[in-house]
Tab-separated table of C-alpha atoms in Angstrom:
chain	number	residue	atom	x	y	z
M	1	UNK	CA	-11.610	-48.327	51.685
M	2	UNK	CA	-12.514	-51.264	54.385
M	3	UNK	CA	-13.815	-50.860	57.352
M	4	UNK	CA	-10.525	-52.220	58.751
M	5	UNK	CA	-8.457	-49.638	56.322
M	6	UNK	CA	-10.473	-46.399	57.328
M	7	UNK	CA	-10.066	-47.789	61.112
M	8	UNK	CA	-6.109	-47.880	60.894
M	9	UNK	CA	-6.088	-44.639	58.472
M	10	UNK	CA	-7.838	-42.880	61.560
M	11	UNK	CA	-6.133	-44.569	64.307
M	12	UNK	CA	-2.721	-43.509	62.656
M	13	UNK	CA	-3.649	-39.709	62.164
M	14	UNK	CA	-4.937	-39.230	65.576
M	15	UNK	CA	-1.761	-40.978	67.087
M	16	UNK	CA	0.230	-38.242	65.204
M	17	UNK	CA	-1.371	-36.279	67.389
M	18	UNK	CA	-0.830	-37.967	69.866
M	19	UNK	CA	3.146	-38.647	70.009
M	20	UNK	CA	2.649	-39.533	74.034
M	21	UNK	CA	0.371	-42.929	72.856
M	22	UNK	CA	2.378	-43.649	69.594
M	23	UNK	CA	4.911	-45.544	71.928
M	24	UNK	CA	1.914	-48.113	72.367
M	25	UNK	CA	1.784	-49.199	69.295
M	26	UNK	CA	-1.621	-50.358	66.694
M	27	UNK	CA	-3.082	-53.701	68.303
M	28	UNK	CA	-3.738	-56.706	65.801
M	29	UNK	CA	-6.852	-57.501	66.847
M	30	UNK	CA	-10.377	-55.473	65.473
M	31	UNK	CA	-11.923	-55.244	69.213
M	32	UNK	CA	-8.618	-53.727	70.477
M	33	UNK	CA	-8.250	-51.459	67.537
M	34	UNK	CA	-11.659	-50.395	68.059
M	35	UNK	CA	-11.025	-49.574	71.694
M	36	UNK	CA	-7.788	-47.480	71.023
M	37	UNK	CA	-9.635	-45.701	68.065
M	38	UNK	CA	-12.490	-44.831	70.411
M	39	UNK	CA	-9.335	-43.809	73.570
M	40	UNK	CA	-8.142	-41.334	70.759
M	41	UNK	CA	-11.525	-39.814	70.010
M	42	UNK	CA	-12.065	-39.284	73.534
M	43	UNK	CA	-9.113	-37.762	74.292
M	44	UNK	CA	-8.579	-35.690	71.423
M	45	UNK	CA	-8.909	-31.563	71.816
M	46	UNK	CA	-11.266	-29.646	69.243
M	47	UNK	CA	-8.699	-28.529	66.686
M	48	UNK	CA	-8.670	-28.256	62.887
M	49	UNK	CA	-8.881	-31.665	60.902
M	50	UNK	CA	-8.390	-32.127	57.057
M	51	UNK	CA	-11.430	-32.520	55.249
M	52	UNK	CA	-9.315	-36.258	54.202
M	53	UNK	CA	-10.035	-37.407	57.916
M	54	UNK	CA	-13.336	-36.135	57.913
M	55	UNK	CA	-14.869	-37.861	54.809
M	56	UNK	CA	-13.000	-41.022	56.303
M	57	UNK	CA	-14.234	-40.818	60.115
M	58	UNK	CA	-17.751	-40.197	58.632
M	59	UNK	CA	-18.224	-43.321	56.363
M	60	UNK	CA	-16.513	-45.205	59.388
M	61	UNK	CA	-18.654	-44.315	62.044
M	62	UNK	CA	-22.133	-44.361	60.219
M	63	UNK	CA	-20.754	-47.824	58.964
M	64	UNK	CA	-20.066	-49.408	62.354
M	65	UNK	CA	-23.610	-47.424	63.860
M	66	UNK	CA	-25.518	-49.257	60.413
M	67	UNK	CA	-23.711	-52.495	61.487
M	68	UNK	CA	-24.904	-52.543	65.298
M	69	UNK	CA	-28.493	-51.870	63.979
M	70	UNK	CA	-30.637	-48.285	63.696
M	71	UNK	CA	-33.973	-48.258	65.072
M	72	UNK	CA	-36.479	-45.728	63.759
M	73	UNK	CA	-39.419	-44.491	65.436
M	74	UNK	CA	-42.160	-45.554	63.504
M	75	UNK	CA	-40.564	-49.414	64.952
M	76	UNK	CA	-41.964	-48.346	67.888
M	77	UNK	CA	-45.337	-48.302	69.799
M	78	UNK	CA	-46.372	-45.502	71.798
M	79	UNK	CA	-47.272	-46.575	75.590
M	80	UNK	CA	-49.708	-43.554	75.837
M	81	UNK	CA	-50.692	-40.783	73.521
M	82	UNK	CA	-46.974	-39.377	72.519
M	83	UNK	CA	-45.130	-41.554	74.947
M	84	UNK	CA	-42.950	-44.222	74.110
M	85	UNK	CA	-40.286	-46.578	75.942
M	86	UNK	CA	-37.228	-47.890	74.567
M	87	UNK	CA	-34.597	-49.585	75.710
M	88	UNK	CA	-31.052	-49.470	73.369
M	89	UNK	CA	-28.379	-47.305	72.719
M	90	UNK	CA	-29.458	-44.222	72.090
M	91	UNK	CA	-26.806	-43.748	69.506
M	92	UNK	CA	-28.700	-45.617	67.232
M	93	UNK	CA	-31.762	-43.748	67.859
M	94	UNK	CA	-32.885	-42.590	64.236
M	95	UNK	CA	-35.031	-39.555	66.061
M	96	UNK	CA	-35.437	-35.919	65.787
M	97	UNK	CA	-33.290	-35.208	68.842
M	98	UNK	CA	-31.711	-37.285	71.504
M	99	UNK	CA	-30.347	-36.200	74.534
M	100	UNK	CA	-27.329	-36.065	75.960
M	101	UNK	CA	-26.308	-35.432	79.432
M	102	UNK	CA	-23.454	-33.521	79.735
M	103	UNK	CA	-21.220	-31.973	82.138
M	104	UNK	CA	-20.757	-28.248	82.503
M	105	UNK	CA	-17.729	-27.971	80.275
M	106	UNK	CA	-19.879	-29.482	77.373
M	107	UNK	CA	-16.671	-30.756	75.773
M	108	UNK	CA	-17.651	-34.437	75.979
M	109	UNK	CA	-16.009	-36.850	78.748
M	110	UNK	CA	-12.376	-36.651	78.132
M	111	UNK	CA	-11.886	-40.613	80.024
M	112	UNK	CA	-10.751	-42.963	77.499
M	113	UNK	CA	-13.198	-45.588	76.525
M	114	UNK	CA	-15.418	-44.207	79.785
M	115	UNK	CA	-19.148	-46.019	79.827
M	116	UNK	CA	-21.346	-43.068	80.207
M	117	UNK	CA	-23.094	-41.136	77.628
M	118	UNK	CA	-21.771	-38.425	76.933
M	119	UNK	CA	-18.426	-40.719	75.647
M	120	UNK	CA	-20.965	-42.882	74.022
M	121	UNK	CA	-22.600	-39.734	71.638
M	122	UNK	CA	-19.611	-38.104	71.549
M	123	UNK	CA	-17.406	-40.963	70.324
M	124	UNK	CA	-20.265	-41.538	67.678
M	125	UNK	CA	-21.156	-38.129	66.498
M	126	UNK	CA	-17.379	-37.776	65.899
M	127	UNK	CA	-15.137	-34.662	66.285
M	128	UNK	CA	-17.345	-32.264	64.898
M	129	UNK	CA	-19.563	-32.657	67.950
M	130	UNK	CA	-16.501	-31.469	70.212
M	131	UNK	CA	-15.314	-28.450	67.944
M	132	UNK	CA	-19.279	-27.694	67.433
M	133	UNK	CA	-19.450	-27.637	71.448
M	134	UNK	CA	-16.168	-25.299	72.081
M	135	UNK	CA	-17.173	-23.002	69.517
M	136	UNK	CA	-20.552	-22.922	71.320
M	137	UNK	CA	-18.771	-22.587	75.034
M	138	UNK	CA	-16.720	-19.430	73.510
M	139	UNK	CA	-19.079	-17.852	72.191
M	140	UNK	CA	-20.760	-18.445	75.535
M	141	UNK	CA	-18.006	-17.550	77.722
M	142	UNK	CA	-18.480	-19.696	80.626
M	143	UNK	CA	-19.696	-22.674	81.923
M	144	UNK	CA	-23.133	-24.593	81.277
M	145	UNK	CA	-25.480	-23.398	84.192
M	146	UNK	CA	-27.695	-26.758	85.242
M	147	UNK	CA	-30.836	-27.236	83.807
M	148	UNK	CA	-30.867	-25.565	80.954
M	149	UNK	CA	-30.431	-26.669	77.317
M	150	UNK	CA	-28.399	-26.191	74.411
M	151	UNK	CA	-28.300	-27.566	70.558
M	152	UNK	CA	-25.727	-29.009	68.062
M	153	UNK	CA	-26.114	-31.154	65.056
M	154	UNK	CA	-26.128	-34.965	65.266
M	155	UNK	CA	-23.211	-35.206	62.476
M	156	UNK	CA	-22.561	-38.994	62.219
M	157	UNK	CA	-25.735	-40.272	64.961
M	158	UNK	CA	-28.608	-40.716	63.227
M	159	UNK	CA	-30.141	-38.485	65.190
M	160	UNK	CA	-30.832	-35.108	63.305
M	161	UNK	CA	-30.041	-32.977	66.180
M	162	UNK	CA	-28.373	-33.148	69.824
M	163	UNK	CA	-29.902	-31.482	72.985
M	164	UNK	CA	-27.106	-31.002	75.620
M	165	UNK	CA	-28.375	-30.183	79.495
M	166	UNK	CA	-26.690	-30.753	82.643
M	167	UNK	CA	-28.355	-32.000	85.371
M	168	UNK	CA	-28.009	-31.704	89.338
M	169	UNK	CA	-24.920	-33.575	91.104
M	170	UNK	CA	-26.302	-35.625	94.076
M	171	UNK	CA	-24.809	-36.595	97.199
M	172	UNK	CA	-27.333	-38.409	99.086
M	173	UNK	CA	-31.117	-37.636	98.938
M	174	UNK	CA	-32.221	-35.105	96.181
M	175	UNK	CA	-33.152	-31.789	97.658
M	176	UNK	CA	-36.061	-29.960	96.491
M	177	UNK	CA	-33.352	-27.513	94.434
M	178	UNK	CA	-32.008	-30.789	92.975
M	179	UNK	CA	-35.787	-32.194	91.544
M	180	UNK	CA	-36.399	-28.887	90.472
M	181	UNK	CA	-33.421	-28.116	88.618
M	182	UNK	CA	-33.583	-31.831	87.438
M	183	UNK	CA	-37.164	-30.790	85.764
M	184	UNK	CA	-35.969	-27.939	84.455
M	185	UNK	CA	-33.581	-30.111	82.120
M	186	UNK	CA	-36.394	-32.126	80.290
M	187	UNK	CA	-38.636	-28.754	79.890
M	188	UNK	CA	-35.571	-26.713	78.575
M	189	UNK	CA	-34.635	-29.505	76.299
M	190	UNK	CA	-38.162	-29.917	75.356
M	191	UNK	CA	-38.754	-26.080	74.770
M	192	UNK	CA	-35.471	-25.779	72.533
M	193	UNK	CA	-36.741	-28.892	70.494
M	194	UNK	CA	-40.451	-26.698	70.614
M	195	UNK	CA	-38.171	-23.993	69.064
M	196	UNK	CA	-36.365	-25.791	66.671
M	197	UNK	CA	-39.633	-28.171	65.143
M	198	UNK	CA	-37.961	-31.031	66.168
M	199	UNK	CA	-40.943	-33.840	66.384
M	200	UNK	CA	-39.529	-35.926	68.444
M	201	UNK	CA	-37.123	-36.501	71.381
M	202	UNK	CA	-35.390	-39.468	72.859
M	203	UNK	CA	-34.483	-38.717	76.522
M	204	UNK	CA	-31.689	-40.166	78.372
M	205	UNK	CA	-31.982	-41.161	82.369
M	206	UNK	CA	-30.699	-37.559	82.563
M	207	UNK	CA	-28.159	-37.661	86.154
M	208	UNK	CA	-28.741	-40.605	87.077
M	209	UNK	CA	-25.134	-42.390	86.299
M	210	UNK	CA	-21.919	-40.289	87.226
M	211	UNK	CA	-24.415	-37.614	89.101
M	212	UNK	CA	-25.848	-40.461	90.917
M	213	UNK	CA	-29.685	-38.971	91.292
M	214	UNK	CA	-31.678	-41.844	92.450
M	215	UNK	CA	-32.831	-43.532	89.831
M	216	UNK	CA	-36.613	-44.283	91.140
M	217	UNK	CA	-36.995	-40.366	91.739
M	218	UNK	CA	-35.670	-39.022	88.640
M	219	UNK	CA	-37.802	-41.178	86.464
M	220	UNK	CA	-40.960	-39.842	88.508
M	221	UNK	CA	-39.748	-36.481	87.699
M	222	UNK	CA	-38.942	-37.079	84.097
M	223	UNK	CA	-42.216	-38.465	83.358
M	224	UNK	CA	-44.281	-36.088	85.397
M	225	UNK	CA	-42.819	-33.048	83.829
M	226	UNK	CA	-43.508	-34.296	80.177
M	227	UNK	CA	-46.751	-35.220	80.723
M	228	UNK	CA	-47.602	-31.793	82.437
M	229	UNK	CA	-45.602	-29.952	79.113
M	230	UNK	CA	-47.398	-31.929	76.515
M	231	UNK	CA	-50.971	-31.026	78.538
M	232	UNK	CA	-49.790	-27.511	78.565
M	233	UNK	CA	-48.105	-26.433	75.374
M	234	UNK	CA	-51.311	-29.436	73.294
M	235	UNK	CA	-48.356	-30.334	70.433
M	236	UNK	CA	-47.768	-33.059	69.157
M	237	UNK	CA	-43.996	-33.962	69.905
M	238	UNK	CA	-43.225	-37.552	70.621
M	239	UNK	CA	-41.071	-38.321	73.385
M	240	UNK	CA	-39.091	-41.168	74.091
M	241	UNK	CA	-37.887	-42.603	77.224
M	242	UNK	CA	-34.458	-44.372	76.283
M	243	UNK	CA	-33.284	-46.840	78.867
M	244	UNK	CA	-29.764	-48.908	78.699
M	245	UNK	CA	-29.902	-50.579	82.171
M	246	UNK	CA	-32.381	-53.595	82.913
M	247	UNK	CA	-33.364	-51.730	86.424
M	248	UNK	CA	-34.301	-48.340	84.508
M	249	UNK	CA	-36.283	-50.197	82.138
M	250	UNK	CA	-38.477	-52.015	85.173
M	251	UNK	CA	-38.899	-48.215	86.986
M	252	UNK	CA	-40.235	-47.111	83.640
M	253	UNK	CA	-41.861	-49.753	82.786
M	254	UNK	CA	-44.184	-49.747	86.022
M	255	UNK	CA	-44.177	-45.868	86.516
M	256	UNK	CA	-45.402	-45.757	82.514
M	257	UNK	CA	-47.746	-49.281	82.845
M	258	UNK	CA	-46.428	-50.189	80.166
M	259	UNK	CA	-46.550	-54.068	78.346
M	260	UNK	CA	-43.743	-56.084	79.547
M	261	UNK	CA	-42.784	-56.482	76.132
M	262	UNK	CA	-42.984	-53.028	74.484
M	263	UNK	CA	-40.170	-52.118	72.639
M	264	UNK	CA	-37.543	-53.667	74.648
């Protein structure tokens, strides 16, 4: 198959899923096909899928990640001792674990085409990451508490492996029950990566987007509290500090001293 024929092969199974959106019709265009493929991912419930649509949604989606470019670690260049700074989509991250901030449902955002990252790794991982996650929540029986951590596979993300945390919801100026639960996140995910002998970890700006934690503050927090559990626990796990936006990647940037020009 194409990458056009798997595209309309999995846009066509998931709208017979989806009777309600089958009115709408399959756009000519690639970009628009792309965007209704990635509406029906979003919106679609963990439930059984033929192995067929499997094989076909993983050549797909590790086709379009290889065409927008994977960056390993050894491409990059530490900023200090186990540190580095990188600024990308993290769903191209070719890393032991990234991170993904999640909501306490851990289903994934359910928007259509939404811009934050859970969407984004969700979208990319493809539905095994949602049925891994509700099989997870089940067995779990209610929601994610804040702050703590949990693991899945990376399935199409060339990540290995997918740390899930939820951080604080801000309205306003962080309390001090907001940093610390904040903190929390990045040692829990960093602990369950300790457990799991995952080398390294890509971080997220963990609350900072739909949760709206100041931006300046979190990344004094994130960087803080690895520093103090790479002192403490003496390993040797590489962390990485994954910016998207511009303004994250000047906070970092000065908070880290890091070149102008690292890794960017």
């Amino acid at each position: 198959m194409t990458q056009k024929e798997r595209r309309l092969f999995l846009i066509r199974a998931l709208l017979e899923e989806e009777p309600r959106w089958a009115s709408r019709g399959i756009p000519q265009g690639e970009e628009e096909q792309k965007h209704l493929l990635r509406a029906l991912f979003n919106i679609r419930m963990p439930r059984p899928v033929s192995e067929e649509f499997l094989q076909v949604q993983d050549a797909y989606l590790q086709e379009e990640t290889r065409r927008k470019g994977i960056t390993t670690l050894d491409q990059l260049e530490p900023v200090e001792d186990g540190i580095y700074l990188w600024q990308g989509d993290i769903t191209t991250l070719s890393c032991g674990a990234i991170v993904n901030a999640a909501n306490s449902q851990m289903l994934g955002c359910f928007v259509p085409g939404h811009n934050c990252i859970d969407n984004a790794i969700h979208t990319f991982a493809g539905v095994q990451l949602r049925a891994a996650c509700h099989a997870m929540m089940e067995r779990q029986g209610h929601g994610e508490p804040t702050g703590q951590a949990k693991i899945t596979p990376g399935f199409n993300l060339p990540a290995q492996y997918v740390l899930h945390t939820v951080g604080p919801i801000v309205n306003g100026r962080p309390t001090e029950e907001d940093e610390a639960l904040l903190a929390s996140c990045y040692r829990s995910c960093l602990e369950l990566a300790r457990q799991n002998q995952i080398g390294s970890v890509a971080f997220c700006c963990i609350s900072t987007g739909e949760f709206h934690f100041p931006n300046q503050r979190a990344a004094e927090i994130a960087i803080q509290t690895v520093r103090q559990y790479q002192k403490r626990t003496n390993r040797g796990m590489k962390v990485i500090f994954n910016v998207f936006k511009t303004a994250d990647w000047d906070i970092y940037r000065k908070l880290l001293g890091a070149d102008p020009k690292a890794e960017k």
